[in-house]
Coordinates of C-alpha atoms and ligand atoms in Angstrom, one line a residue:
X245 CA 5.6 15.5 0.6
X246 CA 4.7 14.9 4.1
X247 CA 3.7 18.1 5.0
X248 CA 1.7 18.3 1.3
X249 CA -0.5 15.2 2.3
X250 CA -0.3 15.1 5.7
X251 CA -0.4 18.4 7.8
X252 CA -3.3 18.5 10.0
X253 CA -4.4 21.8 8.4
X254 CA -3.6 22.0 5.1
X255 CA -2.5 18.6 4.2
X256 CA -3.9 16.6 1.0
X257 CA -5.1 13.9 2.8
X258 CA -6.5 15.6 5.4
X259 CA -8.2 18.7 4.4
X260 CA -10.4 16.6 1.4
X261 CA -12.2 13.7 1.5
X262 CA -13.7 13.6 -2.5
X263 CA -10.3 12.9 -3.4
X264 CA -10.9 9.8 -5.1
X265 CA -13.2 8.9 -7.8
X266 CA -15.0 10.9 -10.7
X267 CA -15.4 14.1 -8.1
X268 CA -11.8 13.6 -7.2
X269 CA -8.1 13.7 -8.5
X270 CA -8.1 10.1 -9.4
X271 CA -9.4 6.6 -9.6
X272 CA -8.4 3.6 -7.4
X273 CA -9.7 0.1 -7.3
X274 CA -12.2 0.2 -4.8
X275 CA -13.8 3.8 -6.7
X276 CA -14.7 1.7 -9.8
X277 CA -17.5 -0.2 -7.6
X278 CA -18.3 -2.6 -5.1
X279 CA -17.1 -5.6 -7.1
X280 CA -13.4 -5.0 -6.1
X281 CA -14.4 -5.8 -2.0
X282 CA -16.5 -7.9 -2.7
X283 CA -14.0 -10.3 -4.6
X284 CA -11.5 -9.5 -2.1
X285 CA -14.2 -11.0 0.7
X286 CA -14.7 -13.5 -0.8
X287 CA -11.0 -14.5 -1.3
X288 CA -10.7 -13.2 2.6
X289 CA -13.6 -16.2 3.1
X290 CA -11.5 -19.1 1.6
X291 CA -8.3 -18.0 3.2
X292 CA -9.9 -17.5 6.9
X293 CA -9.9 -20.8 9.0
X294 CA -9.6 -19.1 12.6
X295 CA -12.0 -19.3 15.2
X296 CA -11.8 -15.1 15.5
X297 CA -10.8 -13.9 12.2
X298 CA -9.5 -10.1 12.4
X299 CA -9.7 -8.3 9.1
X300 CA -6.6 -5.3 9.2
X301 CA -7.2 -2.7 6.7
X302 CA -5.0 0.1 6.5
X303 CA -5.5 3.1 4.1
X304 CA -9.2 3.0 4.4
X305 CA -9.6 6.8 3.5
X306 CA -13.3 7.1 3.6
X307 CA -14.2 3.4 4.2
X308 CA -15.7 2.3 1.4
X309 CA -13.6 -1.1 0.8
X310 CA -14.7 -1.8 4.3
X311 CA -18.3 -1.2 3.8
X312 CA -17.8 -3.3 0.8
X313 CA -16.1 -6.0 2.1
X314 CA -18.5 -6.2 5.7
X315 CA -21.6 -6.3 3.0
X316 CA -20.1 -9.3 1.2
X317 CA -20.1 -11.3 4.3
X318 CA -23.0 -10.1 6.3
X319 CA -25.3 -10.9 2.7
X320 CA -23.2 -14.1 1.9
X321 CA -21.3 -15.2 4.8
X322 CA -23.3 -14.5 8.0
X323 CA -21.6 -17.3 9.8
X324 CA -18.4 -15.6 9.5
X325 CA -19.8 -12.1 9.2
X326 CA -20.6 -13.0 13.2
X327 CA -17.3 -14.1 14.1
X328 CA -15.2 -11.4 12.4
X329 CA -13.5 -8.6 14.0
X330 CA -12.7 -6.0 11.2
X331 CA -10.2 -3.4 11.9
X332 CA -9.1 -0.3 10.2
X333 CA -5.9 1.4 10.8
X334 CA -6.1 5.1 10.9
X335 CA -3.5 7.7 12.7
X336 CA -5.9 10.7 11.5
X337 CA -9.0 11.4 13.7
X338 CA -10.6 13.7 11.0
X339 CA -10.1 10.5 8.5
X340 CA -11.7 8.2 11.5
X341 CA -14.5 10.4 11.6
X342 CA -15.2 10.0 7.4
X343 CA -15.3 6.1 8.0
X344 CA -17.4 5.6 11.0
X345 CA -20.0 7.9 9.0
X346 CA -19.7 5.6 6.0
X347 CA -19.5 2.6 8.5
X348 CA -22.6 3.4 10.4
X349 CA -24.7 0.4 9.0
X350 CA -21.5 -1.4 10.8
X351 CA -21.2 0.2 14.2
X352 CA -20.1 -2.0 16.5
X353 CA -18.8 -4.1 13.9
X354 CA -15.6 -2.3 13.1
X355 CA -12.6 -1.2 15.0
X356 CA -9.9 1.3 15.2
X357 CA -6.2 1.6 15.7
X358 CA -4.3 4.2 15.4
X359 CA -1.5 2.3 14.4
X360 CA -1.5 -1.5 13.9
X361 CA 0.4 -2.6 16.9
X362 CA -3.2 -1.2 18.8
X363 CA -5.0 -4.0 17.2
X364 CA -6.4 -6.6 19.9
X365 CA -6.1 -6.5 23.4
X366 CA -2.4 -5.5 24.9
X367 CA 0.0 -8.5 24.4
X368 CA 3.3 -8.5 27.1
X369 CA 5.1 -9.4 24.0
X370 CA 4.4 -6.2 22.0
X371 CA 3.3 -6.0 18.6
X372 CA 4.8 -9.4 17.4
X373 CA 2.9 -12.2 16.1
X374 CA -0.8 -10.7 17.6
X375 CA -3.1 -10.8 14.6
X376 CA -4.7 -13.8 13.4
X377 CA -6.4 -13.7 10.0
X378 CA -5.5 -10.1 6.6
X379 CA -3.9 -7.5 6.9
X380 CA -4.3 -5.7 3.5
X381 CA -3.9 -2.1 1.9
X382 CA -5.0 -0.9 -1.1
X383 CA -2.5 2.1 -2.7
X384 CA -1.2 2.8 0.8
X385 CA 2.3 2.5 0.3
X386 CA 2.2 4.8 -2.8
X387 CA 1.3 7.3 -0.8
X388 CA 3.6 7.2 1.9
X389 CA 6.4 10.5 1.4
X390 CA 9.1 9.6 -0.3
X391 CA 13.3 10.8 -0.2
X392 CA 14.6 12.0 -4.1
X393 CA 17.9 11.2 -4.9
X394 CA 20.0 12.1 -8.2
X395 CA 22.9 10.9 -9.9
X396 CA 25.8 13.1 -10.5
X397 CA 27.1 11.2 -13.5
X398 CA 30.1 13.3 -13.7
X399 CA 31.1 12.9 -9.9
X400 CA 29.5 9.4 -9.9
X401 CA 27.6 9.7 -6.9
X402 CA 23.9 10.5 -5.7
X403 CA 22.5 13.6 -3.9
X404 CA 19.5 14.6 -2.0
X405 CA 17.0 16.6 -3.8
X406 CA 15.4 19.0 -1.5
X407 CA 12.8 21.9 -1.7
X408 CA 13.5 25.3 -1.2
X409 CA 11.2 29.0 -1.5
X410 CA 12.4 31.0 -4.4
X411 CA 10.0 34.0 -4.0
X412 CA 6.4 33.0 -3.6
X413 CA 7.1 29.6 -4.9
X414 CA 9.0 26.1 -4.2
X415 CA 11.5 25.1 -6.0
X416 CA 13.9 22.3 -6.4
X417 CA 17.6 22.0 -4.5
X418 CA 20.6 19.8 -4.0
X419 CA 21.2 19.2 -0.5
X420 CA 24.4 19.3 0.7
X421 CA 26.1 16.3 0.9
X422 CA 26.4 16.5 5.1
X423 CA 22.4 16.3 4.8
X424 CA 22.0 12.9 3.3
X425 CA 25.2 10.9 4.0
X426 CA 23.2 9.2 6.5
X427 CA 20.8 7.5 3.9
X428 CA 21.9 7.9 0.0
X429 CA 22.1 5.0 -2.4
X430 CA 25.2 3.6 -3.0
X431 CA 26.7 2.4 -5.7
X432 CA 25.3 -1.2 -6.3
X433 CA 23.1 -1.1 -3.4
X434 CA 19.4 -1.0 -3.3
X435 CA 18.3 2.9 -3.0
X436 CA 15.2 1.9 -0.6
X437 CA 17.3 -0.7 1.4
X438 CA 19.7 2.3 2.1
X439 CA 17.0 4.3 3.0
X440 CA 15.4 1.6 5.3
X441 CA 18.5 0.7 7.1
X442 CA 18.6 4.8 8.8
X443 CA 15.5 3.3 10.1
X444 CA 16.9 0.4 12.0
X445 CA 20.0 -1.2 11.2
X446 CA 20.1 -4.2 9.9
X447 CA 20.9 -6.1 7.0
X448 CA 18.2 -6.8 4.1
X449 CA 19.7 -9.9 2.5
X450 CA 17.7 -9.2 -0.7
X451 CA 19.6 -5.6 -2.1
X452 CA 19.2 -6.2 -5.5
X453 CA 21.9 -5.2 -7.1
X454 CA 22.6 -2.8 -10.3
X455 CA 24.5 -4.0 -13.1
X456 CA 27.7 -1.9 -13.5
X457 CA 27.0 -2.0 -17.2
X458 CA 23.6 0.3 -16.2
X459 CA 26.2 2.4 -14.0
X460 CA 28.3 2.9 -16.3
X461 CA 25.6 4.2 -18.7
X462 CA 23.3 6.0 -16.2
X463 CA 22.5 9.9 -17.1
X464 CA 23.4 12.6 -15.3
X465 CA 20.3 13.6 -13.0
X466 CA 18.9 10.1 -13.2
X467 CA 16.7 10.3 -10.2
X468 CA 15.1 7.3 -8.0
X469 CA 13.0 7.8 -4.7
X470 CA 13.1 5.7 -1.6
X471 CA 10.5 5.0 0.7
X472 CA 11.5 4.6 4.2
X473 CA 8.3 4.6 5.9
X474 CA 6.9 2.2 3.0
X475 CA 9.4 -0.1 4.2
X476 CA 9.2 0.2 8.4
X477 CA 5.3 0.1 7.5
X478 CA 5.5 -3.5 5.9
X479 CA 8.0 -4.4 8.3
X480 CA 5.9 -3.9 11.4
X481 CA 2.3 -5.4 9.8
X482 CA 4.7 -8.4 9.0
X483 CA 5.7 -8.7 12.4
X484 CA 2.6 -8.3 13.9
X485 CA 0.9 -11.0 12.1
X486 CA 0.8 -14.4 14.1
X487 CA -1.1 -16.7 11.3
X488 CA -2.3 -15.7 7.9
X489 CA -1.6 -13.1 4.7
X490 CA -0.5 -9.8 4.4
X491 CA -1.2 -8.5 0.9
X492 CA -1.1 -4.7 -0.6
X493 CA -2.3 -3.6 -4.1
X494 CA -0.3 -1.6 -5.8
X495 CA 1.8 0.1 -8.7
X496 CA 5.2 -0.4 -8.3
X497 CA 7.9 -2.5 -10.4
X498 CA 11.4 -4.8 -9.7
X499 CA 14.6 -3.5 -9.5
X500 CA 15.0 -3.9 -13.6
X501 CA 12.1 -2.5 -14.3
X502 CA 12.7 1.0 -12.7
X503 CA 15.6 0.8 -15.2
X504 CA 13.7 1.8 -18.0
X505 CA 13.7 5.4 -20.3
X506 CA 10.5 7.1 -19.1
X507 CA 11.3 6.3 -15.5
X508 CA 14.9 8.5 -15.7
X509 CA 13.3 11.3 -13.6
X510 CA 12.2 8.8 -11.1
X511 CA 8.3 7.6 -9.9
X512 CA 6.7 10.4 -8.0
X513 CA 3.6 11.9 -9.6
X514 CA 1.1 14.3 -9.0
X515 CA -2.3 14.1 -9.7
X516 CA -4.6 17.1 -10.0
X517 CA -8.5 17.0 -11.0
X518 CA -7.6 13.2 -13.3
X519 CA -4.5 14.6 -15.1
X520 CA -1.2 13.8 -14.6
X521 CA 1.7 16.1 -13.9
X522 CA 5.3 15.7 -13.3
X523 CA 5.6 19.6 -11.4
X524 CA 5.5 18.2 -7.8
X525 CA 6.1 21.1 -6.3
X526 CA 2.7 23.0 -7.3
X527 CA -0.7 23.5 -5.7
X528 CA 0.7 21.9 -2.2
X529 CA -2.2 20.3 -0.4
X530 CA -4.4 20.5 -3.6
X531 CA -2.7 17.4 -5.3
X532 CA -2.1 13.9 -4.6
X533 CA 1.5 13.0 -4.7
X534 CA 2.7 9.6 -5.1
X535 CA 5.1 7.0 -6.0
X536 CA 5.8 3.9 -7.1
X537 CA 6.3 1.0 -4.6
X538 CA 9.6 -0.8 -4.8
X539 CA 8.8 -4.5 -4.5
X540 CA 11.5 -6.0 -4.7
X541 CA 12.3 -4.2 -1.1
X542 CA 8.9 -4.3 0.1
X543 CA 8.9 -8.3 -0.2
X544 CA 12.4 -8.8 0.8
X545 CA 11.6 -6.7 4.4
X546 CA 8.5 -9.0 4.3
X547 CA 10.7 -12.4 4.0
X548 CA 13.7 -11.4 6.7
X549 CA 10.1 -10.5 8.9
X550 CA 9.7 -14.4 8.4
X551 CA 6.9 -14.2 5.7
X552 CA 6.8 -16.3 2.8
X553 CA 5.9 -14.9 -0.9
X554 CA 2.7 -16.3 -1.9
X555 CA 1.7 -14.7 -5.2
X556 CA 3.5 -11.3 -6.5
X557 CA 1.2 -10.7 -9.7
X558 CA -0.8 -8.6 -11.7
X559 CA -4.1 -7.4 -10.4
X560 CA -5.8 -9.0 -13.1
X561 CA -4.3 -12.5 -12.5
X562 CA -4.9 -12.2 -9.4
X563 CA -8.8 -11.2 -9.5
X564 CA -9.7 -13.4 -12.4
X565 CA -8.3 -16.1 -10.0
X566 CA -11.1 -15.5 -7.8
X567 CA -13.6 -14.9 -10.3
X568 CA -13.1 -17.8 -12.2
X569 CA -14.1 -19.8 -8.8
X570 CA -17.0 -17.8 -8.6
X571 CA -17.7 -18.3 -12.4
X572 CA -17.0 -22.3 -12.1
X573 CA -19.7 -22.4 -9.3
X574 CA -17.2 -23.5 -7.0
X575 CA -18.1 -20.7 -4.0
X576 CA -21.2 -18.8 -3.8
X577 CA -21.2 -15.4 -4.5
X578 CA -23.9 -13.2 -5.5
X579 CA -25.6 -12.4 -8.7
X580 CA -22.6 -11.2 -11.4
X581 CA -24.9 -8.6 -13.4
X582 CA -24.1 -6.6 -16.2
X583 CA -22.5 -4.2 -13.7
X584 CA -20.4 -6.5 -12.4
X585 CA -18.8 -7.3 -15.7
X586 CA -17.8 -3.8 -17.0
X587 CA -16.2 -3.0 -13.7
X588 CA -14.5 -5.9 -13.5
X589 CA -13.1 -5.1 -17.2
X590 CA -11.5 -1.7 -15.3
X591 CA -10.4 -3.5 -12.8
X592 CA -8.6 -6.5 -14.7
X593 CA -8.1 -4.8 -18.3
X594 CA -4.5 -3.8 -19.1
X595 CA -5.2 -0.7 -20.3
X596 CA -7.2 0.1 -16.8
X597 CA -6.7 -1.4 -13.7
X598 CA -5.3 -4.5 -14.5
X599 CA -1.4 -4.5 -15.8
X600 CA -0.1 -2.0 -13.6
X601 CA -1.4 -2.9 -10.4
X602 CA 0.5 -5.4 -8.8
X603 CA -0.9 -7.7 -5.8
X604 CA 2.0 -8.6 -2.9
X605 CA 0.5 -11.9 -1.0
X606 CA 3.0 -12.6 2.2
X607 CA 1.9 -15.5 4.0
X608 CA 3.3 -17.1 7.6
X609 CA 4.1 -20.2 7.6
X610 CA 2.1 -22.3 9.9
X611 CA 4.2 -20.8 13.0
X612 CA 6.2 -17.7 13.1
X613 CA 9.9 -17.0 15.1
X614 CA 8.3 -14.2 16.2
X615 CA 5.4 -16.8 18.2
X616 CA 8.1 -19.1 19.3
X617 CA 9.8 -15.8 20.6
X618 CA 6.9 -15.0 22.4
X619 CA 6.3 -18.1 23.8
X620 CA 9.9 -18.6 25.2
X621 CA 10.2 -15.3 26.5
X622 CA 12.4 -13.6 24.5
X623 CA 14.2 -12.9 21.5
X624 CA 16.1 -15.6 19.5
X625 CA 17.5 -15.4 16.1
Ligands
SAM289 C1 -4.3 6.6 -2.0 S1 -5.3 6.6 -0.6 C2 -6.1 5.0 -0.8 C3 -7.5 5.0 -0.4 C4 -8.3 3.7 -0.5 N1 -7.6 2.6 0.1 C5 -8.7 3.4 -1.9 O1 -8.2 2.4 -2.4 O2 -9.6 4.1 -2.4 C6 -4.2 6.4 0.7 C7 -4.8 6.5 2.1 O3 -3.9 6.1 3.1 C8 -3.9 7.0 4.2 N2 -2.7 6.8 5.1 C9 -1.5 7.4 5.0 N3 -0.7 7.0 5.9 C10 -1.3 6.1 6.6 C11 -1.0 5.2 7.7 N4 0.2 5.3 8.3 N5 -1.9 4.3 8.2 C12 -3.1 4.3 7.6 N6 -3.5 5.0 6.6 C13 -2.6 5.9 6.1 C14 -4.1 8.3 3.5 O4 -4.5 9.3 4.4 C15 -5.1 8.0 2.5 O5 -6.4 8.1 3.1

C-alpha cells in the first residue's frame, strides 16, 4: 500500500495530481467547493486568540483547502489574514510543487515543512509543545498504508495478510507467523494499539476491548487493518501543539461499530475512476487505496499526548454548527448564494458527505506537560 501510493515513480499519490474530484477517482470535502474552507476559516477565526496564529495543514494534495481557507480571511478577516502564518505539511517535493502553483496568489503567505516538527523556528526542546493556533487534515489518515490481519477461527488467532506475485499479478498470502509476532492483535486487545505499540512502547490506556461473546462468534477470515503510521502521525501533531486544536475529518467508526456484517473483510478500499472495488491488489498506482480511521485509537493516542476531546461528531453537526452562526448573523461571513446551499447539502446530507464523515476536535488545555517539560528542562511524567 505504501509502495501503491507512495513510490516516487509510480506511486498513486505521486504520479497524479487530478486524483480528486469529477476528473478524478473520487470526491472529498474540499472538491465539492469553496464553502467547506471557507466554513472551516471561519471556525479557525473564532477559535484563534494568539498574537501569531499558525494554521498546520497536512494532506493538502494540490492546495486547494488552503487557497480556500487564505481567501476567507484575506476577503473577511484581513486583520488576522496579516497576522497568520499558514503552513502545509508536505514530505513530497513533486506534491509541494502542485500547491505553491495553486498558492501563487499566496506567495509569501504560506509555508512548508516537510514534516511537522519543521514548523517554526528550531526549538532546543524538539518538536514538543511548538505550535500555537490548528493543526487539521482532511482524509489524511485514511490514506496512510495500512497492516491486514485475519482471524483463524479454527486456531483462534490472527495472521498477517501479505502480497505475493503469482505470474504477472499480485496476489494475496498468509505470512508466516515469525513475520508478524511483533505487532498482531491479540485477543481482547485493540488491533491498532498493538500495532502502535511496535512503534514505541508504551501503554495506551484506552484499548477498547472486544466482547468475548463477539470472539466467540467471529468468522473464520474476519479481517481488520491497523494503522501504525495513523497513530505515530496523531501522536506527534499532538505533541507538537503548545496551545489550541487539532482536528482531522474523516471516515472511520468506534470499536463497536467495526463489529458490523459488511465490515467482516475489513475497511480498505479502492477507488478507481468513482467506483468502488474491494480487489486491492489491481491497477497498482492507478487507484486510491484507503481505510477507515480507527477513532477510538486515534483519540485515545491524542488524550495520553495530554489533549482533551472537544467534539467527536458527524461532519454535518459539526458544519451546521458553524453555519447556523453565520445564518443567526452572529459572525460575518460572506454572501451564502444559491451555490453555497447545494454544496453545503453534499457536504452535510447523510446520504453525501455528511453521516459518514466524522470530525476529531483535540484541544490543550490552557497549558500542556509537554510546556512545563520544556520550561523545566526536561522530561517529567
Ligand atoms: C486523500 S488525499 C486528501 C487531499 C485533500 N486534503 C482533500 O481533502 O482534497 C491525502 C493526501 O495526503 C498526502 N499525504 C500522505 N502522507 C502524508 C504525510 N505524512 N504528510 C502530509 N501529507 C501526506 C497524500 O499524498 C495525499 O495528497
Amino acid at each position: 500500500m505504501e509502495l501503491a501510493l507512495y513510490c516516487p515513480v509510480y506511486g498513486y499519490y505521486e504520479a497524479q495530481k487530478e486524483t480528486i474530484g469529477r476528473r478524478g477517482d473520487y470526491y472529498t470535502s474540499v472538491s465539492v467547493g469553496s464553502l467547506f474552507g471557507e466554513l472551516l476559516a471561519s471556525q479557525f477565526a473564532h477559535w484563534l486568540d494568539e498574537d501569531r496564529p499558525q494554521l498546520v495543514e497536512a494532506g493538502a494534495h494540490t492546495g486547494y483547502l488552503a487557497r480556500d481557507v487564505l481567501w476567507w480571511f484575506r476577503e473577511h478577516r484581513p486583520d488576522l489574514f496579516e497576522r497568520l502564518e499558514y503552513w502545509i505539511i508536505e514530505p513530497s517535493t513533486r506534491r509541494r510543487r502542485w500547491q505553491e502553483d495553486t498558492l501563487a496568489a499566496f506567495a509569501g503567505r504560506v509555508r512548508w515543512a516537510s514534516e511537522i516538527g519543521g514548523v517554526g523556528p528550531p526549538s532546543a526542546f524538539g518538536d514538543r509543545g511548538r505550535i500555537r493556533g490548528v493543526i487539521f487534515c482532511n482524509e489524511l489518515l485514511d490514506s496512510f498504508p495500512v497492516r491486514r490481519f485475519g482471524w483463524d477461527a479454527q486456531e483462534r488467532t490472527t495472521f498477517e495478510w501479505g502480497v505475493r506475485l503469482e505470474g504477472a499479478e499480485f496476489a494475496w498470502a498468509k505470512m508466516p507467523d515469525s513475520d508478524c509476532s511483533s505487532s498482531a492483535p491479540t485477543l481482547g486487545q485493540s488491533p491498532a494499539v498493538a500495532g502502535a505499540r511496535s512503534d514505541e512502547a508504551q501503554q495506551d490506556p484506552c484499548a477498547p476491548e472486544v466482547p468475548a461473546d463477539v470472539l466467540a462468534v467471529l468468522p473464520a477470515d474476519y479481517t481488520l487493518e491497523i494503522c501504525p503510521k495513523a497513530v505515530a502521525w496523531w501522536r506527534q501533531a499532538a505533541r507538537a501543539l503548545s496551545r489550541g486544536r487539532l482536528l482531522t475529518f474523516d471516515y472511520g467508526f468506534s470499536v463497536m461499530e467495526r463489529l458490523t456484517p459488511e465490515r467482516l473483510r475489513g475497511t480498505c478500499r479502492a477507488y478507481y475512476k468513482h467506483r468502488l472495488t474491494n480487489n486491492l491488489l489491481a491497477n497498482p498506482g492507478e487507484q486510491d487505496l484507503t481505510a477507515h480511521v480507527d477513532f477510538d485509537v486515534i483519540q485515545a493516542v491524542g488524550e495520553e499526548a495530554g489533549l482533551k476531546t472537544e467534539t467527536f461528531e458527524s461532519q454535518a453537526q459539526f458544519l451546521t454548527r458553524i453555519a447556523s452562526r453565520i445564518w443567526s448573523g452572529e459572525t460575518s461571513f460572506g454572501q451564502w448564494t444559491p451555490a453555497k446551499t447545494r454544496q453545503f447539502q453534499t457536504l452535510t446530507h447523510p446520504n453525501h458527505l455528511g453521516a459518514a464523515f466524522r470530525v476529531l476536535v483535540q484541544q490543550t488545555a490552557s497549558i500542556k506537560t509537554a510546556d512545563i517539560d520544556a520550561w523545566a528542562g526536561g522530561t517529567s511524567e
